[in-house]
Coordinates of C-alpha atoms and ligand atoms in Angstrom, one line a residue:
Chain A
X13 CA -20.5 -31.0 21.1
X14 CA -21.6 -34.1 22.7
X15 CA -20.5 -36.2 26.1
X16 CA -19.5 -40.0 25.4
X17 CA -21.4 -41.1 28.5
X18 CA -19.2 -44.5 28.6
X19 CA -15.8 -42.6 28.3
X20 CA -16.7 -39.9 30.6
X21 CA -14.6 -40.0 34.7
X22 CA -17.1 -37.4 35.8
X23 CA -14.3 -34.9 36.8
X24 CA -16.5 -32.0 36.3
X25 CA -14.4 -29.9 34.9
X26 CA -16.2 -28.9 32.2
X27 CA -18.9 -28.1 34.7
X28 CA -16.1 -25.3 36.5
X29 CA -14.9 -24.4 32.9
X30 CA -18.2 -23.9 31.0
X31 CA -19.4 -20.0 31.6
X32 CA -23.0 -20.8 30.3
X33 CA -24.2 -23.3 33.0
X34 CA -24.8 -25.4 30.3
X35 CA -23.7 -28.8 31.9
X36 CA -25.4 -31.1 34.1
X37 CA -23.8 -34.1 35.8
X38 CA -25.8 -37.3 37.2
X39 CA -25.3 -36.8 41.0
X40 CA -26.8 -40.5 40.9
X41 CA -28.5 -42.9 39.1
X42 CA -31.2 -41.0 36.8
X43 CA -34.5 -42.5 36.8
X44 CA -37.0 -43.3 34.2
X45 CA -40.1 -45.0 34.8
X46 CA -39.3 -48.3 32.4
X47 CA -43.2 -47.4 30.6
X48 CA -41.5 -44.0 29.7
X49 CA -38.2 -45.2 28.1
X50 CA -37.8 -44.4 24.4
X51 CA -35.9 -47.5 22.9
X52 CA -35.2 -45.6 20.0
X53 CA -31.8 -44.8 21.6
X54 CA -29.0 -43.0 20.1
X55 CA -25.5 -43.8 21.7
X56 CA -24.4 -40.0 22.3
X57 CA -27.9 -38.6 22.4
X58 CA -31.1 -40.0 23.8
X59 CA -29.7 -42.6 25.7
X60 CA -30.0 -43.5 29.6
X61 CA -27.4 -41.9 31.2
X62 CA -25.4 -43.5 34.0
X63 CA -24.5 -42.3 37.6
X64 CA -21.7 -40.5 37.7
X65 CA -21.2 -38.5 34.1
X66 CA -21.7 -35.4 32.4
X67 CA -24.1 -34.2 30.0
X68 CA -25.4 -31.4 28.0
X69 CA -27.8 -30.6 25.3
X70 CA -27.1 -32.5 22.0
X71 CA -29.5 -30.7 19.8
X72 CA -31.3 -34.0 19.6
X73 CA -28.6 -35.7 18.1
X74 CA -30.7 -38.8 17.0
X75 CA -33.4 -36.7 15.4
X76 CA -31.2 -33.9 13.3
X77 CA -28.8 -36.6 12.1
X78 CA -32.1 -37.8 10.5
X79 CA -32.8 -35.1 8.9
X80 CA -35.5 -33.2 11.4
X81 CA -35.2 -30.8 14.0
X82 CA -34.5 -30.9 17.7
X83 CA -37.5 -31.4 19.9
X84 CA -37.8 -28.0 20.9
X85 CA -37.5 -26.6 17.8
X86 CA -40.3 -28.9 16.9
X87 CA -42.6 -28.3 20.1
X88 CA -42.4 -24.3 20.2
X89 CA -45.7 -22.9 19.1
X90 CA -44.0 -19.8 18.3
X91 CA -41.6 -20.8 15.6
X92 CA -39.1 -18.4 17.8
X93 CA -36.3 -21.0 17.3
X94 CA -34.4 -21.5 14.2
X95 CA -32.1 -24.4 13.9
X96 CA -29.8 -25.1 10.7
X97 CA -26.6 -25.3 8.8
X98 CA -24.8 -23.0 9.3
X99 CA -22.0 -23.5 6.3
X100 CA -24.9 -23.7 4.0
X101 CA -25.3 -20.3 2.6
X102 CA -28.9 -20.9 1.8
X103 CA -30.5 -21.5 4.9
X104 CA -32.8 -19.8 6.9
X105 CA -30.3 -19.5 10.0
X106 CA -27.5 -17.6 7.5
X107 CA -30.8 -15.5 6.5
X108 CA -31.4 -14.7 9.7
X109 CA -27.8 -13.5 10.6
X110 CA -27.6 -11.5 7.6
X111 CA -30.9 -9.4 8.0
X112 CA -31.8 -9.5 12.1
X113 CA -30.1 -7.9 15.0
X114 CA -28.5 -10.4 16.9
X115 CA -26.3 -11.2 19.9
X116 CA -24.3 -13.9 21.3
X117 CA -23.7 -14.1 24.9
X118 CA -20.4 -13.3 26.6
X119 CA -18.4 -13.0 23.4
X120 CA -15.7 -11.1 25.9
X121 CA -14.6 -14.4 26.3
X122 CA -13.8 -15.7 23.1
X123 CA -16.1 -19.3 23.0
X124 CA -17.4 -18.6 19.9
X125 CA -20.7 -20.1 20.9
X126 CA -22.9 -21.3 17.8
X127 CA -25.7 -19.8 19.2
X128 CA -27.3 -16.9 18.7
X129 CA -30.1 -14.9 19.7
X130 CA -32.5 -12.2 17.2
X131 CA -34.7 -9.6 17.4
X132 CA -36.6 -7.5 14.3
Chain B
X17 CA 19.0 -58.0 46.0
X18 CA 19.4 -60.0 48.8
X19 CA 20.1 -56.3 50.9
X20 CA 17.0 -55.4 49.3
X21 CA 14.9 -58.2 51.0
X22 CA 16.6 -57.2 53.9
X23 CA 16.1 -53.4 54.0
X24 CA 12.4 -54.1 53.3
X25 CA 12.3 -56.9 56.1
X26 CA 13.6 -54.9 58.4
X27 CA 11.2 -51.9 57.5
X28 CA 8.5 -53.9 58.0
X29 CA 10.0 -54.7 61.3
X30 CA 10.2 -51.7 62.6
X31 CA 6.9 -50.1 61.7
X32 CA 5.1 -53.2 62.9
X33 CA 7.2 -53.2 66.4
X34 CA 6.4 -50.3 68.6
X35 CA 5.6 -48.4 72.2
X36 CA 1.9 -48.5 73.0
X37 CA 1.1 -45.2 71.9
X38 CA 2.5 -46.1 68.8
X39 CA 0.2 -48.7 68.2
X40 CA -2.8 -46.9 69.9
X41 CA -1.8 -43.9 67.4
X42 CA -1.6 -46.2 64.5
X43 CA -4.7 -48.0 65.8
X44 CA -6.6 -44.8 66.2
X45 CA -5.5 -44.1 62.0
X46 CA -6.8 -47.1 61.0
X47 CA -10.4 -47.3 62.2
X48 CA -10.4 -43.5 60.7
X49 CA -9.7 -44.9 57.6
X50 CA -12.4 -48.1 58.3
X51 CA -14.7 -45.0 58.9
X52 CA -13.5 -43.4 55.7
X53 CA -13.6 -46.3 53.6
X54 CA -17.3 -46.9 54.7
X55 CA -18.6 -44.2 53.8
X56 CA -16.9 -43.9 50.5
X57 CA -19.0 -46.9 49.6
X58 CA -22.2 -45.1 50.8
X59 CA -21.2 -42.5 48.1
X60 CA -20.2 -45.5 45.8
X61 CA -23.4 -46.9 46.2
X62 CA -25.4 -44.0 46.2
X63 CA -23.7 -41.4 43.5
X64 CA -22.2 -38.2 44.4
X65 CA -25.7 -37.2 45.5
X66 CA -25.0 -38.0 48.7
X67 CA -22.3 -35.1 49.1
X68 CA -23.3 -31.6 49.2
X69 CA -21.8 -31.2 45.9
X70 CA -24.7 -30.0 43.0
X71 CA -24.5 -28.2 39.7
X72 CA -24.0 -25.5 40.9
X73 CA -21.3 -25.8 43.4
X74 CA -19.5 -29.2 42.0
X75 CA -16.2 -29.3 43.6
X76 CA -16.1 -29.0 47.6
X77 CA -14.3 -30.1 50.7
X78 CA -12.6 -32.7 48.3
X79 CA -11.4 -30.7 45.6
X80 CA -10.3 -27.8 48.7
X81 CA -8.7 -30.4 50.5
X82 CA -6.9 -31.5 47.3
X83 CA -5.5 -28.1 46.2
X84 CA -4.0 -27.3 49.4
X85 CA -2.5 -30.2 50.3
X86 CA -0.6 -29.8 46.3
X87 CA 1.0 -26.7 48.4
X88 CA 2.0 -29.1 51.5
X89 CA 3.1 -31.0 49.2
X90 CA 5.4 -28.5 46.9
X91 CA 6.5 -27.2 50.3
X92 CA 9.2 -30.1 50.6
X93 CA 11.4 -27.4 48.2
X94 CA 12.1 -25.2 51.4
X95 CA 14.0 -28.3 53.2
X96 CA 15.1 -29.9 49.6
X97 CA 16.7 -26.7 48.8
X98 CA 18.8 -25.5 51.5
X99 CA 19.9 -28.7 52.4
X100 CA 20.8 -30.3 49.2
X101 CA 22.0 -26.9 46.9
X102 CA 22.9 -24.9 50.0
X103 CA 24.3 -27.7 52.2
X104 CA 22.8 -26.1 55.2
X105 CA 23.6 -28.4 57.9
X106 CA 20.6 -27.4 60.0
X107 CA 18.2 -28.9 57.5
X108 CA 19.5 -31.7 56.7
X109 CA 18.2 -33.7 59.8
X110 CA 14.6 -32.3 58.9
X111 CA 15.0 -33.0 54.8
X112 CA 13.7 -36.9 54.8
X113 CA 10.7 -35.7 56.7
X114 CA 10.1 -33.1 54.3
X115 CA 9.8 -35.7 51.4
X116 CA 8.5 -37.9 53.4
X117 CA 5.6 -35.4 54.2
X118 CA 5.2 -34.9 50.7
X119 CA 4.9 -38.2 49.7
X120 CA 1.9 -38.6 52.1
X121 CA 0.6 -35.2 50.7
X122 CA 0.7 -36.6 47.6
X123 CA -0.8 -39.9 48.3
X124 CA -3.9 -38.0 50.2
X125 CA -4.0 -35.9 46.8
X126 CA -4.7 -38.4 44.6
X127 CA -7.3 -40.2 47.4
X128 CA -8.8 -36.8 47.0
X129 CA -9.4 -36.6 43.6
X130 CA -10.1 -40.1 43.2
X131 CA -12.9 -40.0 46.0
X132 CA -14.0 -37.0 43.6
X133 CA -14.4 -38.7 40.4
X134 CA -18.4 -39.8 39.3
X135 CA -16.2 -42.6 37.8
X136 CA -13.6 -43.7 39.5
X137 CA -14.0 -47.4 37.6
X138 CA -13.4 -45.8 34.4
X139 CA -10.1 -43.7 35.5
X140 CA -8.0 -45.5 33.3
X141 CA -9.8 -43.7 30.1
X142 CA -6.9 -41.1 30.9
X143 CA -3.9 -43.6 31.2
X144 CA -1.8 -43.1 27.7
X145 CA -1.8 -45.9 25.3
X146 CA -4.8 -47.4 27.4
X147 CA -7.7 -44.8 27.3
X148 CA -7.1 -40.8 26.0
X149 CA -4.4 -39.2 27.5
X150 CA -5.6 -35.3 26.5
X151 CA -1.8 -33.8 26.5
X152 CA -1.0 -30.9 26.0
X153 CA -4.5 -29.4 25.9
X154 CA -5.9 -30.4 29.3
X155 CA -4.8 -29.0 31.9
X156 CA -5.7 -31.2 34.2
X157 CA -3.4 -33.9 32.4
X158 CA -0.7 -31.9 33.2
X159 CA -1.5 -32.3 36.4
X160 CA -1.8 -35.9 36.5
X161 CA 1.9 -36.0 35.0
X162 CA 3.3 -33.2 38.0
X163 CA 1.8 -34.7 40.6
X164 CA 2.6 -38.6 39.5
X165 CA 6.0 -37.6 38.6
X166 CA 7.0 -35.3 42.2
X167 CA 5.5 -38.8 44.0
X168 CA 8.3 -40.2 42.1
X169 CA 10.9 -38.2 42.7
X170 CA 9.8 -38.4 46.4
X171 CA 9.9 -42.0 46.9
X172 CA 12.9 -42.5 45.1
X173 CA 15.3 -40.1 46.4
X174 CA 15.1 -40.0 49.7
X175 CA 15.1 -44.3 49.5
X176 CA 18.4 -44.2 47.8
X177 CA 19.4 -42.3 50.4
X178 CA 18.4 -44.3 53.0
X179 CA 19.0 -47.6 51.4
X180 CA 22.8 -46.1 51.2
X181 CA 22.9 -45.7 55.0
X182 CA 21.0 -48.9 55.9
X183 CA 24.0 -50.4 54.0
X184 CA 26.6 -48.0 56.2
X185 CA 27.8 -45.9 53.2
X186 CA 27.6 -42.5 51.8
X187 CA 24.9 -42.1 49.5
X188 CA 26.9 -40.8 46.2
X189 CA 25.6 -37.1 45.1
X190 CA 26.1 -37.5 41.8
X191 CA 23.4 -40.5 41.7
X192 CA 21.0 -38.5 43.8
X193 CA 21.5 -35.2 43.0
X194 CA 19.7 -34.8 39.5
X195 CA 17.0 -36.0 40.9
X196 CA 16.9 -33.4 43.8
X197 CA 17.2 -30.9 40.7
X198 CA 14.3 -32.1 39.2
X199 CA 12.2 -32.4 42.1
X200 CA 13.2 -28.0 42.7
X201 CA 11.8 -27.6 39.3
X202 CA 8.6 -30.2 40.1
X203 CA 7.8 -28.6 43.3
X204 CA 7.1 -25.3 41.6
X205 CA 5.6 -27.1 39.0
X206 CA 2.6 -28.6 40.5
X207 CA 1.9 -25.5 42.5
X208 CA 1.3 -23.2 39.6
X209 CA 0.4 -26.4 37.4
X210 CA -2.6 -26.7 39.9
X211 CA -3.3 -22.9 40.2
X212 CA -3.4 -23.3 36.5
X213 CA -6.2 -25.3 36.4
X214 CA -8.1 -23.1 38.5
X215 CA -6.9 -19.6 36.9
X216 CA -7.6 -21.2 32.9
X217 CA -11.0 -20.8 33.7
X218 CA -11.9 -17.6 32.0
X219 CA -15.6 -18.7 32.9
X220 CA -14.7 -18.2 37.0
X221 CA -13.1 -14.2 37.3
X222 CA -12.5 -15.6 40.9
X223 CA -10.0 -17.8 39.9
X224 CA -9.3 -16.0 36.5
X225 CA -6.4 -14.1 38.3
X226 CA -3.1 -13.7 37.6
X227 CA -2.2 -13.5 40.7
X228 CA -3.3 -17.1 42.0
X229 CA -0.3 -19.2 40.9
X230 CA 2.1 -17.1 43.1
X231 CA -0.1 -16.7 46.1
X232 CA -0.1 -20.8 45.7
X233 CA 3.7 -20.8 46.1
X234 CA 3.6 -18.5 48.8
X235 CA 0.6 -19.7 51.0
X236 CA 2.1 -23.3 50.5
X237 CA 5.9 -22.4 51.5
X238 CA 4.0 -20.7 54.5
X239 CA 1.6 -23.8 55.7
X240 CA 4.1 -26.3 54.4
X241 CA 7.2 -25.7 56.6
X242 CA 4.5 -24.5 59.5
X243 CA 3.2 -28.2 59.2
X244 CA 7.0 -29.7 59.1
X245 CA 7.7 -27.4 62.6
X246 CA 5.2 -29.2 64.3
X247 CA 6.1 -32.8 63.3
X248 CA 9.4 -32.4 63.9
X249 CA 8.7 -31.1 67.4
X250 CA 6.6 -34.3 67.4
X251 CA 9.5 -36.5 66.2
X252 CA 12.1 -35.2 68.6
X253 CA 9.9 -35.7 71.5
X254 CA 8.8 -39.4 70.9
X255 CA 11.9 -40.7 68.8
X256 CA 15.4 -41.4 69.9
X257 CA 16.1 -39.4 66.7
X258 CA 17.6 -35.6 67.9
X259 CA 16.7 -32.7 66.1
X260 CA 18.7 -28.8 66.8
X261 CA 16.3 -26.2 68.0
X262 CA 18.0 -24.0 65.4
X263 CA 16.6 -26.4 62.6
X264 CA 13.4 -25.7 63.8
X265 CA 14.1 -22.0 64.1
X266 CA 15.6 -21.8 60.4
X267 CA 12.1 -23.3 59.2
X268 CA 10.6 -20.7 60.9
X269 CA 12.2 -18.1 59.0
X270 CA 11.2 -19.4 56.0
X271 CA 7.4 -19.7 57.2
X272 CA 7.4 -16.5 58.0
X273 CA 8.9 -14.7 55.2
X274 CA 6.5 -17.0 53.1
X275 CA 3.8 -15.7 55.7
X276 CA 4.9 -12.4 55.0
X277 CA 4.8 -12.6 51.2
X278 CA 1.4 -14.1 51.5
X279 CA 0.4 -11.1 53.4
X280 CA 1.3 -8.7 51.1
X281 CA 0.0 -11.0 48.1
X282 CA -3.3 -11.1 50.1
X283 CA -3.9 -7.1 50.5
X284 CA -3.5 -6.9 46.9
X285 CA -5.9 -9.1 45.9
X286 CA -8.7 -7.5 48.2
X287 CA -7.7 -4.3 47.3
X288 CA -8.6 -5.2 43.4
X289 CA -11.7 -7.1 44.4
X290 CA -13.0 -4.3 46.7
X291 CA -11.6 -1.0 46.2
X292 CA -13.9 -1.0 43.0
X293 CA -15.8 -3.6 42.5
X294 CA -17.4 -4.9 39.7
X295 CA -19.6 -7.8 38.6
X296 CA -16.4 -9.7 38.5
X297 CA -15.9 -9.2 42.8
X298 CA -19.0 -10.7 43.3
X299 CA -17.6 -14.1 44.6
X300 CA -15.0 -12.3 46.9
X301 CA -17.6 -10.2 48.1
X302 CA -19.8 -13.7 49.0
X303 CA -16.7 -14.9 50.6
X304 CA -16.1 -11.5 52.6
X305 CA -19.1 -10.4 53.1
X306 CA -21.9 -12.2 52.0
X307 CA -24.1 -11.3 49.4
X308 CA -28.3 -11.6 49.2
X309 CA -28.2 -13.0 52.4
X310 CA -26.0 -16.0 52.0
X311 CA -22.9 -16.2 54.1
X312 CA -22.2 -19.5 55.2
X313 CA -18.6 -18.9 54.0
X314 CA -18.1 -15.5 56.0
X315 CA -17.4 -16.6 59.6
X316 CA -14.7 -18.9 58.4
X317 CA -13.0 -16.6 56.1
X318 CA -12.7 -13.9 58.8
X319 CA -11.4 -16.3 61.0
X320 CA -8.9 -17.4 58.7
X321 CA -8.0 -13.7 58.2
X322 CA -7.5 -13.3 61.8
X323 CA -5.4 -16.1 62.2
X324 CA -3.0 -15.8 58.9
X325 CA -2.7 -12.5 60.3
X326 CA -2.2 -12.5 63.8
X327 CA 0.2 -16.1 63.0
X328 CA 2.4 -13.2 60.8
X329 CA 2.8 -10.4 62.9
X330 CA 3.9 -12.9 65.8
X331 CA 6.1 -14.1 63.4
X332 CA 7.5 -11.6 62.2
X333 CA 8.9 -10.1 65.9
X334 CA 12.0 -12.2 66.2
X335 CA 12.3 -12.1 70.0
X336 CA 8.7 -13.8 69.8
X337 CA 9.4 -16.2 66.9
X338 CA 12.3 -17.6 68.8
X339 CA 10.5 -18.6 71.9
X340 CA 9.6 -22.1 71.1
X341 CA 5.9 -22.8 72.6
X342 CA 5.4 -19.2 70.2
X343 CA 6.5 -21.0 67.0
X344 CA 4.8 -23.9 67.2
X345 CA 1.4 -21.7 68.4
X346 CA 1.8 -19.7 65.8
X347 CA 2.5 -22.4 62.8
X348 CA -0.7 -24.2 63.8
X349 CA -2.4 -21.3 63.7
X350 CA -1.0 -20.3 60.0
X351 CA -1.3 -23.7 59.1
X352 CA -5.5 -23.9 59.8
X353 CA -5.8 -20.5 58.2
X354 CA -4.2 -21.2 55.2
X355 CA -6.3 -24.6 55.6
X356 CA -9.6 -22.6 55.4
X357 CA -8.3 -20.3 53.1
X358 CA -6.6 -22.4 50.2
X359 CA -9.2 -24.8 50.5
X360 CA -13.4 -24.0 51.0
X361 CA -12.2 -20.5 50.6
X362 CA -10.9 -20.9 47.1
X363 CA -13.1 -23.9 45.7
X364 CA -16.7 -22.6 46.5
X365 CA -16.4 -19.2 45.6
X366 CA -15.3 -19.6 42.4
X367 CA -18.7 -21.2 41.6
X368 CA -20.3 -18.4 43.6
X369 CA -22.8 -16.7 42.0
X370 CA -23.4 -19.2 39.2
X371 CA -22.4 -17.6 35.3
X372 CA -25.4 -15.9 35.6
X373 CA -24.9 -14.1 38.4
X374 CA -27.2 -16.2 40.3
X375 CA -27.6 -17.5 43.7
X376 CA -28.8 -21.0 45.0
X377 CA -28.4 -22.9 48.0
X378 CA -25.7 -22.9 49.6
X379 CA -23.5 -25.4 49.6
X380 CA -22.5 -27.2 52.7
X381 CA -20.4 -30.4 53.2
X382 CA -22.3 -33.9 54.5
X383 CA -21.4 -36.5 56.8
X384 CA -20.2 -38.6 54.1
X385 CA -17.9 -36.0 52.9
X386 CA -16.7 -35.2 56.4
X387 CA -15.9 -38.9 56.9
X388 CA -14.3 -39.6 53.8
X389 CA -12.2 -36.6 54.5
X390 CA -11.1 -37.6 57.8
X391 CA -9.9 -40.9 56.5
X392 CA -8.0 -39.8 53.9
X393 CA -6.1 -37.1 56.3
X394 CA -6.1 -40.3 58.3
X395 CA -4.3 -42.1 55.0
X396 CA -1.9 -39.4 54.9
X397 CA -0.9 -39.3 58.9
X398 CA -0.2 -43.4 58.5
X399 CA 1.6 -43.1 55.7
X400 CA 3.5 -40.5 57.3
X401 CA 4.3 -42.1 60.2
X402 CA 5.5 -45.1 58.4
X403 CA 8.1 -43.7 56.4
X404 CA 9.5 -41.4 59.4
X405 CA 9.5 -44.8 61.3
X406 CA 11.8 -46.3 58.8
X407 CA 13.9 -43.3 58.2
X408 CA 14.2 -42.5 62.2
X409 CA 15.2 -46.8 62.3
X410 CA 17.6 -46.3 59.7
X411 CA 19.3 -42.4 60.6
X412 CA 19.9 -43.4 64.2
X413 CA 21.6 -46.7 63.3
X414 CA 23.8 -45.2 60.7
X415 CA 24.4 -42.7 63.2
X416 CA 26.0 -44.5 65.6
X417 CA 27.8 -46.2 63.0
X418 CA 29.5 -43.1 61.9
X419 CA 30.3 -41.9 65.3
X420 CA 31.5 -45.3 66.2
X421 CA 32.6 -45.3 70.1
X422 CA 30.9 -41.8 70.3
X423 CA 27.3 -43.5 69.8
X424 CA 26.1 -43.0 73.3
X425 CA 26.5 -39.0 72.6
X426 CA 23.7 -38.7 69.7
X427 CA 24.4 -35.0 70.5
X428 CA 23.5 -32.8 67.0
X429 CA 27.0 -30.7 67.2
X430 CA 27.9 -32.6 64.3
X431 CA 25.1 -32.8 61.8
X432 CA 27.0 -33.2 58.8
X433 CA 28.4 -36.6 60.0
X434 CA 25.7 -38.4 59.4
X435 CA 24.5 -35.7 56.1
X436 CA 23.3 -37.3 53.1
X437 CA 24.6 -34.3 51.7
X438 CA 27.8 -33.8 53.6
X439 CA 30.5 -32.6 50.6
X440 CA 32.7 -35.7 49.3
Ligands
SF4_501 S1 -16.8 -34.5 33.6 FE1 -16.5 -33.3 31.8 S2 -14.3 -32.9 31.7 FE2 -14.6 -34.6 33.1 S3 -14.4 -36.5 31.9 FE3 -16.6 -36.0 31.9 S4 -16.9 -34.7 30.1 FE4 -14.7 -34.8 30.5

């Protein structure tokens, strides 16, 4: 799920709905110091934001839709996060699902998230 | 069309010509709303930063003051009803004011959630054809459509009724009373429409109740009609316009059997939060109580305990609640209670503890959000006091046309005379 930053009011309802304080809004206008600014920019990832909107994690939207992995997935020097494809039966993440103990969080209420912890 | 011109001419007449307190009064609005409107473009400017709004508290005074005035607003249905469907003749001098107190409601709720909105420029990304209109799915476009759609209703009723006397005739029931049908239904509608969005919210047990849409309806038909005593008893003292004692003693009946529901509604809900709580209570027992040392919200909910309480019992002793100075006491004091209550009381809970059960600072309204506030309440008293202008202009006219020679006795022993819903 992603946040069109341009089509966004900035109601903040999804920041009462969501029950995983996942969302952040721009209480004003964010600031990057112009030497820091990736121009690399994808329009519902990586982008500047604007004052006033929503926004959440994109898994790196501009990197997977290129074929690699989100940052963090990337950075961790413990290879303790998976990312993948979850309707391809091959992949490591259906591996994982199959063979580890895992748990989502508050599946009480139904979201469904697409996230999942594991543990051996 | 000419009359039109005419009506609207003379409107403007009227509301521009005035004692000195009037204008001081409407002077007095004004430079609240100049205050208001200066500080909205502080926050304009600036981003919501500058409220005390964050992520994890991110609706406040706004959003509270929004969602109870929805209930002063739905409240119009306990004049609308008995006088139109009931043809009480005791309401019927009050039921303009009604809808015209719920057309300023109306107009502060929208200001509210406008003033609200990270981006108010781009509202029109919700207008149909234009932008996205989310229907059904969103709630909160169901809202937009109840609460555009009772404005409606609001303004155009009561103006065909008035527009009918202007002219010296009897407005004709069967033009005006679908829409008074409607507006029953709409009433309801964006009570529990607007309890909806709150209660939807599987992510927020505070609001996650079933119980919140009703105690809407009945905190609002409380702190509605409490509002309407006081402005009549405002009205009838500075207008030539004459309004019964028993009208204001019918309203508080119904104030206090809503009070009285409320009540009951409310010792319900605290028996569920607290007789065993659970992780789920943790909000009500922030509000109550206080919890790891936060309680910013605890003073004010006790004393809006104490005064929905004490405003009840008085109430509910009819050789108190027909004492006037008693009524009008104790509606102000339901009317602030419910204030606290349906507003800060219901809003910032719900988004305390965060989902994770934990605690940040608290939050706590700025100056910019106190002065946009007060000009918007400001909006709503002008806006107010321009419509009852025009409809106390136009009643008191009509009325001595209908009485003819018996003008100089404006005496209320005849309401239905001058009824716009006197039968045939
Ligand atoms: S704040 Fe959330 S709910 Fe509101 S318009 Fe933006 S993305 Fe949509």
């Amino acid at each position: 799920m992603v946040v069109d930053y341009d089509w966004c009011i900035g109601c903040r309802y999804c920041q009462a709905a969501c029950p995983y304080d996942g969302r952040r809004f721009n209480w004003r206008t964010p600031h990057v110091p112009v030497d820091e600014i990736n121009l690399n920019q994808h329009y519902l990832g990586n982008r500047l934001r604007r004052k006033g909107v929503m926004e959440k994690c994109t898994f790196c939207i501009q990197r997977v839709r290129q074929g690699r992995l989100p940052a963090c997935v990337d950075a961790c020097p413990t290879g303790a996060r998976v990312f993948g494809n979850l309707l391809d039966p091959n992949s490591e993440i259906r591996w994982i699902l199959e063979h580890k103990k895992v748990f989502r969080l508050k599946e009480d209420l139904g979201t469904e998230p697409k996230f999942w912890y594991y543990m051996d | 069309m000419r009359v039109l011109v005419a009506f609207f001419r003379d409107a403007l007449d009227n509301v521009t010509a005035g004692s000195l307190r009037y204008h001081v009064w409407m002077g007095f609005l004004t430079f609240m709303m100049v205050l208001g409107a200066y500080a909205y473009t502080v926050q304009l400017r600036e981003g919501l930063a500058v409220t005390g709004m964050y992520d994890y508290v991110s609706w406040g005074l706004y959003i509270s003051n929004f969602t109870f005035l929805v209930g002063v607003a739905a409240a119009a249905l306990m004049l609308v009803l008995p006088t139109y469907i009931f043809r009480d003749t005791d309401f019927v001098r009050a039921v303009l004011f009604g809808e015209g107190m719920a057309v300023a409601a109306l107009v502060m709720c929208l200001a509210f959630v406008i003033v609200d909105m990270g981006g108010p420029a781009r509202l029109w990304h919700m207008v149909p054809i234009l932008g996205i209109f989310n229907w059904p799915r969103s709630m909160l476009a169901w809202d937009v459509i109840v609460l555009n759609g009772y404005l409606v209703i609001n303004l155009t009723v009561p103006f065909y009724i008035l527009y009918n006397h202007y002219q010296g005739r009897r407005p004709n029931p069967r033009v005006y009373l679908p829409g008074v049908f409607v507006s029953l239904v709409w009433a309801v509608a964006i009570h529990l429409v607007t309890a909806f969005l709150y209660a939807g919210l599987p992510a927020r047990p505070f609001w996650n109740s079933s119980l919140l849409g009703p105690r809407f309806l009945a905190s609002a038909f409380a702190a509605g009609p409490a509002l309407m005593i006081i402005i009549l008893t405002v009205i009838r003292r500075t207008t030539p316009y004459t309004i019964a004692d028993s009208t204001l003693h019918k309203l508080g009946l119904v104030v206090t059997g809503a009070a009285q529901v409320n009540l009951v509604m409310l010792i319900s809900e605290l028996f569920k939060e607290f007789y065993w709580p659970t992780e789920h209570s943790r909000s009500a027992i922030y509000l109550f109580f206080g919890l790891d040392g936060h309680r910013a919200l605890v003073p004010w909910m006790w004393l809006s305990l104490s005064l929905v309480t004490l405003a009840t019992v008085v109430l509910t002793v009819p050789p108190l609640r027909q004492r006037t100075p008693v009524l009008l006491t104790a509606s102000a004091l339901l009317f602030v209670g419910i204030w606290i209550e349906k507003g800060m009381g219901l809003i910032v809970p719900g988004f305390v503890p965060e989902p994770w059960g934990r605690m940040f600072v608290e939050y706590a309204p700025t100056w910019v959000e106190w002065t946009v506030t007060l000009g918007i309440w400001a909006l709503g008293a002008w806006v107010f006091t321009i419509l009852a202008k025009v409809a106390v202009g136009v009643e008191v006219r009509y009325q001595r046309l209908c009485k003819g020679d018996a003008a100089a006795d404006p005496s209320p022993a005849k309401p239905h005379l001058i009824s716009p819903a006197s039968p045939t």
